[in-house]
mmCIF file of C-alpha atoms in Angstrom:
data_model
loop_
_atom_site.group_PDB
_atom_site.id
_atom_site.type_symbol
_atom_site.label_atom_id
_atom_site.label_comp_id
_atom_site.label_asym_id
_atom_site.label_seq_id
_atom_site.Cartn_x
_atom_site.Cartn_y
_atom_site.Cartn_z
ATOM 1 C CA MET A 68 215.423 123.820 120.502
ATOM 2 C CA ASN A 69 216.857 120.795 118.187
ATOM 3 C CA LYS A 70 216.877 122.120 114.126
ATOM 4 C CA LYS A 71 214.549 118.965 113.346
ATOM 5 C CA SER A 72 212.097 119.583 116.139
ATOM 6 C CA ILE A 73 211.221 123.098 114.870
ATOM 7 C CA VAL A 74 210.017 121.778 111.117
ATOM 8 C CA GLY A 75 206.561 121.013 109.844
ATOM 9 C CA PHE A 76 206.455 117.278 109.829
ATOM 10 C CA ALA A 77 204.400 115.778 107.726
ATOM 11 C CA VAL A 78 202.077 113.048 108.476
ATOM 12 C CA LEU A 79 200.469 110.160 107.164
ATOM 13 C CA LEU A 80 197.067 110.874 107.111
ATOM 14 C CA MET A 81 194.991 107.781 105.359
ATOM 15 C CA SER A 82 191.977 108.302 102.864
ATOM 16 C CA VAL A 83 189.865 105.920 104.494
ATOM 17 C CA ILE A 84 189.267 108.609 108.114
ATOM 18 C CA LEU A 85 190.013 111.409 105.596
ATOM 19 C CA SER A 86 186.715 110.881 103.247
ATOM 20 C CA SER A 87 185.233 107.667 104.614
ATOM 21 C CA CYS A 88 184.928 108.728 108.089
ATOM 22 C CA ASN A 89 182.153 105.865 109.032
ATOM 23 C CA SER A 90 183.511 102.695 107.001
ATOM 24 C CA GLU A 91 186.049 100.602 108.683
ATOM 25 C CA SER A 92 189.571 100.356 106.739
ATOM 26 C CA GLU A 93 190.148 96.801 106.196
ATOM 27 C CA SER A 94 192.993 94.967 107.787
ATOM 28 C CA VAL A 95 196.842 95.326 107.328
ATOM 29 C CA THR A 96 199.306 93.229 108.842
ATOM 30 C CA LYS A 97 201.484 95.813 111.087
ATOM 31 C CA LYS A 98 204.511 94.653 109.985
ATOM 32 C CA ASP A 99 203.995 94.840 106.474
ATOM 33 C CA SER A 100 202.898 97.951 106.899
ATOM 34 C CA ILE A 101 206.024 99.638 108.715
ATOM 35 C CA ALA A 102 208.422 97.819 106.974
ATOM 36 C CA SER A 103 207.833 99.089 104.288
ATOM 37 C CA LYS A 104 208.541 102.223 104.937
ATOM 38 C CA GLU A 105 211.963 101.510 105.312
ATOM 39 C CA GLU A 106 212.798 99.021 102.006
ATOM 40 C CA SER A 107 214.532 101.340 99.744
ATOM 41 C CA VAL A 108 214.293 98.984 97.189
ATOM 42 C CA ILE A 109 211.297 96.964 95.256
ATOM 43 C CA SER A 110 211.781 94.629 93.785
ATOM 44 C CA SER A 111 212.179 93.572 89.714
ATOM 45 C CA THR A 112 208.922 91.548 90.253
ATOM 46 C CA GLU A 113 206.795 93.821 91.964
ATOM 47 C CA VAL A 114 207.732 96.472 88.829
ATOM 48 C CA THR A 115 207.171 94.308 86.846
ATOM 49 C CA GLN A 116 203.848 93.672 87.943
ATOM 50 C CA THR A 117 202.920 97.240 88.191
ATOM 51 C CA VAL A 118 203.594 98.527 85.066
ATOM 52 C CA THR A 119 202.371 95.167 83.592
ATOM 53 C CA GLU A 120 198.720 96.472 85.409
ATOM 54 C CA LEU A 121 199.545 99.796 83.329
ATOM 55 C CA THR A 122 200.411 99.042 80.123
ATOM 56 C CA THR A 123 198.094 97.599 77.005
ATOM 57 C CA VAL A 124 200.347 95.137 74.436
ATOM 58 C CA THR A 125 198.447 96.349 70.723
ATOM 59 C CA ASP A 126 198.454 93.632 68.286
ATOM 60 C CA PHE A 127 200.233 95.822 65.676
ATOM 61 C CA MET A 128 203.249 96.399 67.274
ATOM 62 C CA GLU A 129 206.312 94.654 65.645
ATOM 63 C CA GLY A 130 209.388 93.200 67.504
ATOM 64 C CA GLU A 131 210.017 93.483 71.206
ATOM 65 C CA VAL A 132 208.589 96.559 72.793
ATOM 66 C CA SER A 133 210.054 97.842 76.281
ATOM 67 C CA LEU A 134 207.204 97.916 78.747
ATOM 68 C CA LYS A 135 208.506 101.388 79.693
ATOM 69 C CA GLU A 136 208.089 102.824 75.625
ATOM 70 C CA GLU A 137 204.449 100.615 75.748
ATOM 71 C CA LYS A 138 203.474 102.388 78.540
ATOM 72 C CA LEU A 139 203.995 105.639 76.494
ATOM 73 C CA LYS A 140 202.227 104.200 73.733
ATOM 74 C CA ASN A 141 199.271 104.227 75.917
ATOM 75 C CA ASP A 142 198.609 106.753 77.076
ATOM 76 C CA ASN A 143 199.461 109.139 73.897
ATOM 77 C CA GLN A 144 196.360 106.935 73.324
ATOM 78 C CA ILE A 145 194.635 107.586 76.453
ATOM 79 C CA GLU A 146 195.303 111.365 76.967
ATOM 80 C CA SER A 147 195.675 112.645 73.550
ATOM 81 C CA ASN A 148 192.557 114.964 74.001
ATOM 82 C CA ASP A 149 194.245 116.509 77.389
ATOM 83 C CA VAL A 150 197.561 117.880 77.181
ATOM 84 C CA SER A 151 198.992 120.118 79.053
ATOM 85 C CA GLU A 152 201.669 122.736 78.058
ATOM 86 C CA ASN A 153 203.100 121.934 81.496
ATOM 87 C CA ARG A 154 203.462 118.534 81.779
ATOM 88 C CA ILE A 155 207.006 116.646 83.422
ATOM 89 C CA GLY A 156 206.873 113.623 83.071
ATOM 90 C CA SER A 157 203.696 111.986 84.690
ATOM 91 C CA TYR A 158 203.035 115.033 86.191
ATOM 92 C CA ASP A 159 200.879 118.133 85.446
ATOM 93 C CA ILE A 160 202.467 121.307 87.146
ATOM 94 C CA SER A 161 200.359 124.525 87.750
ATOM 95 C CA VAL A 162 203.300 126.845 88.865
ATOM 96 C CA ASP A 163 206.568 127.401 87.539
ATOM 97 C CA THR A 164 209.136 125.304 87.694
ATOM 98 C CA ILE A 165 213.282 125.665 87.861
ATOM 99 C CA GLU A 166 215.960 123.272 87.943
ATOM 100 C CA ALA A 167 217.167 122.389 90.861
ATOM 101 C CA SER A 168 220.903 123.398 89.902
ATOM 102 C CA SER A 169 219.866 126.727 89.706
ATOM 103 C CA ILE A 170 219.105 126.534 93.570
ATOM 104 C CA TYR A 171 220.107 124.009 94.883
ATOM 105 C CA ASN A 172 223.652 122.281 95.603
ATOM 106 C CA THR A 173 223.364 118.765 94.570
ATOM 107 C CA GLU A 174 225.673 116.392 95.117
ATOM 108 C CA ILE A 175 225.704 112.492 93.886
ATOM 109 C CA VAL A 176 227.050 110.737 96.561
ATOM 110 C CA SER A 177 227.739 106.962 95.923
ATOM 111 C CA LEU A 178 227.169 105.073 99.452
ATOM 112 C CA PRO A 179 229.234 101.059 100.401
ATOM 113 C CA GLU A 180 227.653 98.509 98.240
ATOM 114 C CA SER A 181 227.051 96.765 101.612
ATOM 115 C CA ILE A 182 227.676 97.648 105.615
ATOM 116 C CA ASN A 183 229.881 94.750 107.338
ATOM 117 C CA ASP A 184 229.384 92.350 104.192
ATOM 118 C CA LYS A 185 224.996 93.020 104.705
ATOM 119 C CA SER A 186 222.516 94.537 102.618
ATOM 120 C CA TYR A 187 220.951 97.432 104.007
ATOM 121 C CA PHE A 188 217.905 100.114 103.782
ATOM 122 C CA LEU A 189 217.528 103.899 104.190
ATOM 123 C CA CYS A 190 215.022 104.684 106.380
ATOM 124 C CA ASP A 191 216.254 109.127 107.071
ATOM 125 C CA ILE A 192 218.328 111.885 107.324
ATOM 126 C CA ASN A 193 219.517 112.998 111.099
ATOM 127 C CA ASN A 194 222.139 114.978 111.868
ATOM 128 C CA ASP A 195 223.546 115.254 108.664
ATOM 129 C CA ASN A 196 223.916 111.397 108.692
ATOM 130 C CA ILE A 197 222.375 108.409 107.386
ATOM 131 C CA VAL A 198 219.939 106.862 109.020
ATOM 132 C CA VAL A 199 220.052 102.949 107.743
ATOM 133 C CA SER A 200 218.938 99.212 109.169
ATOM 134 C CA VAL A 201 221.527 96.805 108.087
ATOM 135 C CA ASP A 202 219.628 93.150 107.912
ATOM 136 C CA ILE A 203 220.844 90.942 110.117
ATOM 137 C CA VAL A 204 218.576 87.821 109.687
ATOM 138 C CA ASP A 205 215.801 88.924 107.050
ATOM 139 C CA GLU A 206 213.124 85.224 107.086
ATOM 140 C CA ALA A 207 209.636 85.055 106.992
ATOM 141 C CA GLU A 208 209.229 84.442 110.696
ATOM 142 C CA GLU A 209 211.578 86.550 112.132
ATOM 143 C CA TYR A 210 213.160 90.172 111.199
ATOM 144 C CA ILE A 211 216.134 90.637 112.998
ATOM 145 C CA CYS A 212 218.451 93.785 112.243
ATOM 146 C CA GLU A 213 220.714 96.950 113.745
ATOM 147 C CA TYR A 214 220.701 100.204 113.226
ATOM 148 C CA GLY A 215 223.068 102.871 112.504
ATOM 149 C CA LEU A 216 224.503 106.202 111.055
ATOM 150 C CA LEU A 217 226.117 106.097 107.640
ATOM 151 C CA ASN A 218 227.853 109.090 107.288
ATOM 152 C CA PRO A 219 227.321 109.856 102.905
ATOM 153 C CA LYS A 220 230.716 111.989 102.962
ATOM 154 C CA ASP A 221 233.367 109.100 103.561
ATOM 155 C CA ASN A 222 230.821 106.585 103.896
ATOM 156 C CA SER A 223 232.171 105.821 107.267
ATOM 157 C CA TYR A 224 229.434 103.646 109.766
ATOM 158 C CA GLU A 225 228.412 103.868 113.223
ATOM 159 C CA THR A 226 226.123 101.048 114.444
ATOM 160 C CA LEU A 227 223.558 102.564 116.870
ATOM 161 C CA ILE A 228 221.532 99.376 117.975
ATOM 162 C CA THR A 229 222.133 95.756 117.138
ATOM 163 C CA ASN A 230 219.828 92.325 117.418
ATOM 164 C CA LYS A 231 216.639 93.815 117.129
ATOM 165 C CA LYS A 232 213.755 91.789 116.386
ATOM 166 C CA ASP A 233 210.923 92.820 114.942
ATOM 167 C CA THR A 234 211.322 96.293 115.671
ATOM 168 C CA TYR A 235 210.878 98.802 112.682
ATOM 169 C CA TYR A 236 212.342 102.891 112.242
ATOM 170 C CA SER A 237 209.399 105.235 113.272
ATOM 171 C CA CYS A 238 211.422 109.076 113.132
ATOM 172 C CA SER A 239 214.167 110.703 114.914
ATOM 173 C CA CYS A 240 216.062 113.894 115.861
ATOM 174 C CA GLY A 241 219.239 114.829 117.559
ATOM 175 C CA ASP A 242 220.153 111.948 120.074
ATOM 176 C CA TYR A 243 216.574 110.211 119.892
ATOM 177 C CA TYR A 244 215.320 107.123 117.442
ATOM 178 C CA VAL A 245 212.168 105.740 117.809
ATOM 179 C CA PHE A 246 210.928 102.368 116.612
ATOM 180 C CA THR A 247 207.812 100.645 116.916
ATOM 181 C CA SER A 248 208.213 96.390 117.895
ATOM 182 C CA TYR A 249 206.454 93.917 117.857
ATOM 183 C CA GLN A 250 207.471 90.720 120.240
ATOM 184 C CA ASN A 251 206.024 88.152 122.651
ATOM 185 C CA ASP A 252 202.199 89.376 120.824
ATOM 186 C CA VAL A 253 203.007 92.746 122.286
ATOM 187 C CA ASP A 254 203.222 96.028 120.635
ATOM 188 C CA SER A 255 205.600 98.787 121.562
ATOM 189 C CA LEU A 256 206.685 102.022 120.699
ATOM 190 C CA GLU A 257 210.584 102.691 122.097
ATOM 191 C CA TYR A 258 213.401 104.640 121.920
ATOM 192 C CA TYR A 259 216.962 104.715 121.900
ATOM 193 C CA ASN A 260 219.008 107.499 122.801
ATOM 194 C CA ALA A 261 222.196 107.679 121.335
ATOM 195 C CA GLN A 262 224.303 109.823 123.505
ATOM 196 C CA THR A 263 222.764 106.905 127.046
ATOM 197 C CA LYS A 264 223.369 104.112 124.829
ATOM 198 C CA GLU A 265 219.740 103.274 126.478
ATOM 199 C CA ASN A 266 216.580 101.908 125.747
ATOM 200 C CA ASN A 267 213.413 102.918 126.533
ATOM 201 C CA ILE A 268 209.365 101.380 126.747
ATOM 202 C CA ILE A 269 207.484 104.608 125.759
ATOM 203 C CA PHE A 270 204.240 102.425 125.332
ATOM 204 C CA ASN A 271 203.067 98.903 125.174
ATOM 205 C CA TYR A 272 199.706 98.304 122.881
ATOM 206 C CA ILE A 273 197.669 96.064 125.716
ATOM 207 C CA ASP A 274 194.101 96.152 126.432
ATOM 208 C CA GLY A 275 192.726 97.310 122.852
ATOM 209 C CA PHE A 276 194.900 99.726 121.863
ATOM 210 C CA THR A 277 196.568 99.771 118.637
ATOM 211 C CA VAL A 278 199.307 100.732 116.505
ATOM 212 C CA THR A 279 197.665 103.407 114.161
ATOM 213 C CA GLU A 280 199.404 104.115 110.782
ATOM 214 C CA ASN A 281 200.757 107.818 111.517
ATOM 215 C CA VAL A 282 204.176 108.987 111.847
ATOM 216 C CA PRO A 283 205.158 110.352 115.349
ATOM 217 C CA ILE A 284 206.486 113.460 115.774
ATOM 218 C CA ILE A 285 209.469 115.199 118.021
ATOM 219 C CA TYR A 286 209.292 118.490 119.020
ATOM 220 C CA ASP A 287 211.016 120.760 121.642
ATOM 221 C CA GLY A 288 211.949 117.397 123.527
ATOM 222 C CA LYS A 289 209.073 115.416 123.725
ATOM 223 C CA LEU A 290 207.748 112.942 121.229
ATOM 224 C CA TYR A 291 203.908 112.983 120.028
ATOM 225 C CA PHE A 292 201.775 109.810 118.474
ATOM 226 C CA ASP A 293 198.028 108.833 118.476
ATOM 227 C CA VAL A 294 196.216 105.629 119.556
ATOM 228 C CA TYR A 295 193.707 103.990 118.317
ATOM 229 C CA THR A 296 191.842 103.037 122.264
ATOM 230 C CA THR A 297 189.553 100.534 120.300
ATOM 231 C CA PRO A 298 190.564 97.319 118.714
ATOM 232 C CA ASN A 299 187.809 98.304 115.668
ATOM 233 C CA ARG A 300 189.634 101.629 115.727
ATOM 234 C CA ASP A 301 187.014 103.546 116.205
ATOM 235 C CA TYR A 302 188.406 105.856 118.877
ATOM 236 C CA VAL A 303 191.899 107.884 118.555
ATOM 237 C CA ASP A 304 193.714 109.675 120.821
ATOM 238 C CA LEU A 305 196.984 111.346 121.431
ATOM 239 C CA TYR A 306 199.929 111.059 123.427
ATOM 240 C CA GLU A 307 202.636 112.962 124.673
ATOM 241 C CA TYR A 308 205.782 112.182 126.366
ATOM 242 C CA ASP A 309 208.900 113.623 127.432
ATOM 243 C CA PHE A 310 212.262 112.057 126.818
ATOM 244 C CA THR A 311 213.365 113.818 129.619
ATOM 245 C CA ASN A 312 211.818 113.104 132.800
ATOM 246 C CA GLY A 313 210.237 109.397 131.075
ATOM 247 C CA GLU A 314 206.577 111.480 131.318
ATOM 248 C CA LEU A 315 203.161 109.779 129.599
ATOM 249 C CA LEU A 316 200.177 111.702 128.862
ATOM 250 C CA LYS A 317 197.035 111.562 127.275
ATOM 251 C CA LYS A 318 197.083 115.076 125.322
ATOM 252 C CA VAL A 319 193.890 115.231 123.438
ATOM 253 C CA GLU A 320 190.988 112.839 123.356
ATOM 254 C CA ASN A 321 189.414 112.677 120.357
ATOM 255 C CA ALA A 322 192.695 113.762 117.996
ATOM 256 C CA THR A 323 195.043 112.318 115.613
ATOM 257 C CA ILE A 324 197.756 113.489 113.312
ATOM 258 C CA PRO A 325 200.562 115.741 115.447
ATOM 259 C CA MET A 326 201.712 118.212 112.737
ATOM 260 C CA ILE A 327 204.228 121.158 113.419
ATOM 261 C CA SER A 328 203.953 124.930 112.252
ATOM 262 C CA SER A 329 205.391 128.144 112.302
ATOM 263 C CA SER A 330 202.779 128.957 115.135
ATOM 264 C CA GLY A 331 203.567 125.579 116.936
ATOM 265 C CA LEU A 332 201.930 122.124 117.310
ATOM 266 C CA LYS A 333 198.561 121.100 115.819
ATOM 267 C CA TYR A 334 196.508 117.970 115.524
ATOM 268 C CA VAL A 335 193.539 117.029 113.751
ATOM 269 C CA ASN A 336 190.021 116.397 115.496
ATOM 270 C CA PHE A 337 188.154 113.194 114.566
ATOM 271 C CA ASP A 338 184.748 111.907 114.964
ATOM 272 C CA TYR A 339 184.365 108.445 113.675
ATOM 273 C CA TYR A 340 180.480 108.530 114.766
ATOM 274 C CA GLY A 341 180.225 112.528 113.730
ATOM 275 C CA ASP A 342 182.349 114.310 111.112
ATOM 276 C CA GLY A 343 185.140 112.260 110.965
ATOM 277 C CA ALA A 344 188.063 114.587 110.579
ATOM 278 C CA ASP A 345 186.649 117.636 110.312
ATOM 279 C CA LYS A 346 189.354 120.299 111.270
ATOM 280 C CA ILE A 347 193.059 121.348 112.490
ATOM 281 C CA VAL A 348 192.982 122.367 115.698
ATOM 282 C CA ALA A 349 196.129 124.755 116.848
ATOM 283 C CA PHE A 350 197.592 123.274 120.875
ATOM 284 C CA SER A 351 198.582 126.859 122.007
ATOM 285 C CA ASP A 352 194.857 129.087 121.301
ATOM 286 C CA LYS A 353 192.853 126.006 119.863
ATOM 287 C CA SER A 354 192.351 127.832 116.580
ATOM 288 C CA GLU A 355 190.652 125.812 114.051
ATOM 289 C CA PHE A 356 191.224 124.965 110.047
ATOM 290 C CA SER A 357 188.588 123.295 108.910
ATOM 291 C CA ILE A 358 189.461 120.383 106.224
ATOM 292 C CA LEU A 359 185.389 119.133 106.275
ATOM 293 C CA ASN A 360 184.202 117.347 103.201
ATOM 294 C CA LYS A 361 187.711 117.307 101.579
ATOM 295 C CA ARG A 362 189.239 114.006 99.974
ATOM 296 C CA LEU A 363 192.120 114.462 102.012
ATOM 297 C CA MET A 364 194.763 111.125 101.782
ATOM 298 C CA GLU A 365 197.506 112.756 103.723
ATOM 299 C CA LEU A 366 198.062 116.671 105.186
ATOM 300 C CA THR A 367 201.066 118.422 106.674
ATOM 301 C CA CYS A 368 201.844 121.887 107.916
ATOM 302 C CA VAL A 369 204.625 124.710 106.641
ATOM 303 C CA GLU A 370 204.425 127.886 108.594
ATOM 304 C CA ASP A 371 200.834 128.494 108.933
ATOM 305 C CA ARG A 372 199.603 126.944 106.055
ATOM 306 C CA VAL A 373 198.365 123.679 104.866
ATOM 307 C CA PHE A 374 199.262 121.156 102.028
ATOM 308 C CA GLY A 375 197.679 118.204 101.223
ATOM 309 C CA PHE A 376 197.110 114.828 98.407
ATOM 310 C CA VAL A 377 193.485 115.298 97.597
ATOM 311 C CA ASN A 378 191.952 112.450 95.393
ATOM 312 C CA GLU A 379 190.019 113.134 92.407
ATOM 313 C CA GLU A 380 187.981 110.080 91.113
ATOM 314 C CA THR A 381 188.169 109.754 87.271
ATOM 315 C CA GLY A 382 186.457 106.719 86.547
ATOM 316 C CA HIS A 383 189.914 105.189 85.201
ATOM 317 C CA LYS A 384 190.994 101.542 85.443
ATOM 318 C CA TYR A 385 194.051 102.445 85.953
ATOM 319 C CA GLY A 386 194.050 104.954 88.366
ATOM 320 C CA ASP A 387 192.730 108.447 89.323
ATOM 321 C CA ILE A 388 193.793 111.248 90.304
ATOM 322 C CA THR A 389 196.247 113.297 92.643
ATOM 323 C CA LYS A 390 196.634 116.435 93.084
ATOM 324 C CA PHE A 391 199.106 118.083 95.346
ATOM 325 C CA GLN A 392 197.312 121.756 96.810
ATOM 326 C CA GLN A 393 197.877 124.339 99.023
ATOM 327 C CA LEU A 394 194.556 124.175 101.370
ATOM 328 C CA SER A 395 191.634 126.683 101.751
ATOM 329 C CA GLU A 396 189.075 126.577 104.181
ATOM 330 C CA ASN A 397 186.711 126.996 101.991
ATOM 331 C CA GLU A 398 186.818 126.018 98.114
ATOM 332 C CA ASP A 399 189.946 128.083 96.904
ATOM 333 C CA ASP A 400 192.178 125.033 97.545
ATOM 334 C CA ILE A 401 195.012 125.522 94.828
ATOM 335 C CA THR A 402 196.686 122.458 93.098
ATOM 336 C CA ILE A 403 200.130 123.060 92.804
ATOM 337 C CA LEU A 404 200.886 120.262 90.722
ATOM 338 C CA SER A 405 198.858 116.379 90.045
ATOM 339 C CA THR A 406 199.319 113.165 88.571
ATOM 340 C CA ILE A 407 197.828 112.268 85.021
ATOM 341 C CA SER A 408 194.705 109.729 84.824
ATOM 342 C CA GLY A 409 195.581 106.318 83.668
ATOM 343 C CA GLU A 410 199.226 107.313 85.308
ATOM 344 C CA GLY A 411 198.842 104.819 87.727
ATOM 345 C CA GLU A 412 200.873 107.474 90.052
ATOM 346 C CA LEU A 413 200.676 107.203 93.805
ATOM 347 C CA LEU A 414 201.797 109.807 95.351
ATOM 348 C CA THR A 415 202.979 109.443 99.647
ATOM 349 C CA SER A 416 205.199 110.376 102.548
ATOM 350 C CA LEU A 417 204.798 114.199 102.691
ATOM 351 C CA VAL A 418 207.502 115.558 104.403
ATOM 352 C CA THR A 419 208.667 118.929 105.102
ATOM 353 C CA ASN A 420 211.287 121.601 106.290
ATOM 354 C CA ASP A 421 212.865 124.336 105.716
ATOM 355 C CA PHE A 422 213.085 125.307 102.072
ATOM 356 C CA CYS A 423 210.266 122.203 100.551
ATOM 357 C CA VAL A 424 207.817 120.040 100.789
ATOM 358 C CA ALA A 425 208.509 116.238 99.033
ATOM 359 C CA TRP A 426 206.797 113.372 98.828
ATOM 360 C CA ASN A 427 207.564 109.565 97.629
ATOM 361 C CA ASP A 428 206.857 108.821 94.066
ATOM 362 C CA GLU A 429 207.322 104.873 93.988
ATOM 363 C CA THR A 430 204.826 103.508 90.952
ATOM 364 C CA GLY A 431 205.411 105.458 88.201
ATOM 365 C CA LEU A 432 207.874 104.634 85.370
ATOM 366 C CA ASP A 433 207.992 108.319 83.779
ATOM 367 C CA SER A 434 208.311 109.723 87.317
ATOM 368 C CA THR A 435 210.443 113.108 87.879
ATOM 369 C CA PRO A 436 212.047 113.210 90.621
ATOM 370 C CA CYS A 437 211.253 116.884 92.079
ATOM 371 C CA THR A 438 209.875 119.153 95.301
ATOM 372 C CA TYR A 439 207.579 121.820 95.818
ATOM 373 C CA ASP A 440 209.732 125.539 97.075
ATOM 374 C CA PHE A 441 206.858 126.392 98.820
ATOM 375 C CA LEU A 442 208.776 130.190 99.405
ATOM 376 C CA ASN A 443 208.986 130.560 96.104
ATOM 377 C CA ASN A 444 205.452 129.100 95.010
ATOM 378 C CA ARG A 445 207.725 126.745 91.845
ATOM 379 C CA ILE A 446 208.416 122.896 91.357
ATOM 380 C CA VAL A 447 212.050 121.970 91.642
ATOM 381 C CA VAL A 448 212.525 119.335 88.701
ATOM 382 C CA PHE A 449 216.176 117.216 89.781
ATOM 383 C CA ASP A 450 217.959 117.987 86.536
ATOM 384 C CA ASN A 451 220.594 115.923 87.427
ATOM 385 C CA MET A 452 218.595 112.576 87.838
ATOM 386 C CA GLU A 453 216.385 110.384 85.220
ATOM 387 C CA ASN A 454 212.884 109.714 85.512
ATOM 388 C CA CYS A 455 212.321 106.448 88.357
ATOM 389 C CA TYR A 456 210.926 105.786 90.916
ATOM 390 C CA TYR A 457 212.255 107.905 93.464
ATOM 391 C CA ARG A 458 212.159 108.433 97.680
ATOM 392 C CA THR A 459 212.583 111.704 100.066
ATOM 393 C CA PHE A 460 213.776 112.406 103.037
ATOM 394 C CA LEU A 461 214.212 116.089 104.886
ATOM 395 C CA GLN A 462 215.683 117.422 107.590
ATOM 396 C CA SER A 463 215.491 121.054 108.267
ATOM 397 C CA ASP A 464 218.253 122.043 106.566
ATOM 398 C CA MET A 465 218.888 119.965 103.704
ATOM 399 C CA GLY A 466 217.576 116.766 102.156
ATOM 400 C CA MET A 467 218.137 113.384 100.317
ATOM 401 C CA ILE A 468 216.589 112.118 97.406
ATOM 402 C CA PHE A 469 217.222 108.796 95.700
ATOM 403 C CA ASP A 470 216.119 105.952 93.123
ATOM 404 C CA ILE A 471 215.129 103.394 94.956
ATOM 405 C CA MET A 472 214.066 100.605 92.448
ATOM 406 C CA ASN A 473 217.641 100.818 91.475
ATOM 407 C CA PHE A 474 219.423 101.548 94.436
ATOM 408 C CA ASN A 475 220.645 97.976 94.597
ATOM 409 C CA GLN A 476 222.547 98.308 91.327
ATOM 410 C CA THR A 477 224.094 102.235 91.746
ATOM 411 C CA HIS A 478 224.396 102.671 95.685
ATOM 412 C CA GLN A 479 223.942 106.641 94.668
ATOM 413 C CA VAL A 480 221.409 109.079 96.434
ATOM 414 C CA CYS A 481 221.079 113.220 95.495
ATOM 415 C CA LEU A 482 222.134 115.207 98.497
ATOM 416 C CA PHE A 483 220.829 119.017 98.526
ATOM 417 C CA SER A 484 220.804 122.062 100.679
ATOM 418 C CA PRO A 485 220.040 125.993 99.172
ATOM 419 C CA LYS A 486 222.578 127.658 97.730
ATOM 420 C CA GLU A 487 223.382 131.190 99.774
ATOM 421 C CA ASP A 488 222.222 134.046 98.254
#
């Protein structure tokens, strides 16, 4: 079994599925939705708009005040009666914290400014390499790129596939790289085998079948992915594709969100016209874990524990609270970290590996780069990085975290792995 195949992969769980099972989600352009997962940089215009929404200019301020200072001034007024002793940046921490340098081998690595004189985006890490998307044509009418592997140790680059039109990265493990493609008005799921250099179609989304927002997973030489089987997205089934023989099977009906735990594969049972997403079910013995009536936005399994992002409404015009919790089948969910009402923080993209749970925070000026050490129940703070908009990629035995706002200027990432005992 591949190292990465046994990792408890995180899977996206849209809040509209879990908290509003009887309402339809708004239509989202598929190209923009998936392309956004690959972009490693936010434009300065987008950042300015986000910050402007989170700030209020006071009349008594003299001279120019930076947006960040202005936001902090407002936050002090908003949160003056609710200051946590365990506050780090824009987070309230409910467990112990530790500096990353104390338990991780951390290294700030400088990557090339361009690849073959072209700009590039960071997509993932696999086999100790960074999966990158290199722009060839990036226009409104079409998007053409190549995918390759960048070695962060010596900045050597290897092309995987080139001249891919309107094709976007999904996941990878070992020699298999999975993409979603939009060509000739047909959506498809395809993969590239780095060993045989072959590109193959896995699934064509036709006859009412549509793409979900959930990331496929690779486990024990097979790909697991969910598919909406009707145009209005009220039914969803889980499929299995065997890379070795090309066999495609509908694995489970009314099932979504494939995930991996120490006891094997699991999925979320989903009944649009009933209780919606109500339980996690194990493939092996059909054991169940209830998630009914939890306001989940995302969830993941690690070992046999369940973690998730839970939304708590505050009525604040600058945003609700997102809680990162270990979930229980009763009301005893354990909050590990939470955002602060009014900060505008939005945590996304839960990922896990052998030693931590991580996420992205791409909305907060004062986001403190951190991960969760589930083995010792503590938040790990990256003391070698400044507060920033950050994104995290993991493989089983290492991780990579970086400032996505300033990547085009610094071209730096932080690699980390557990120190030897």
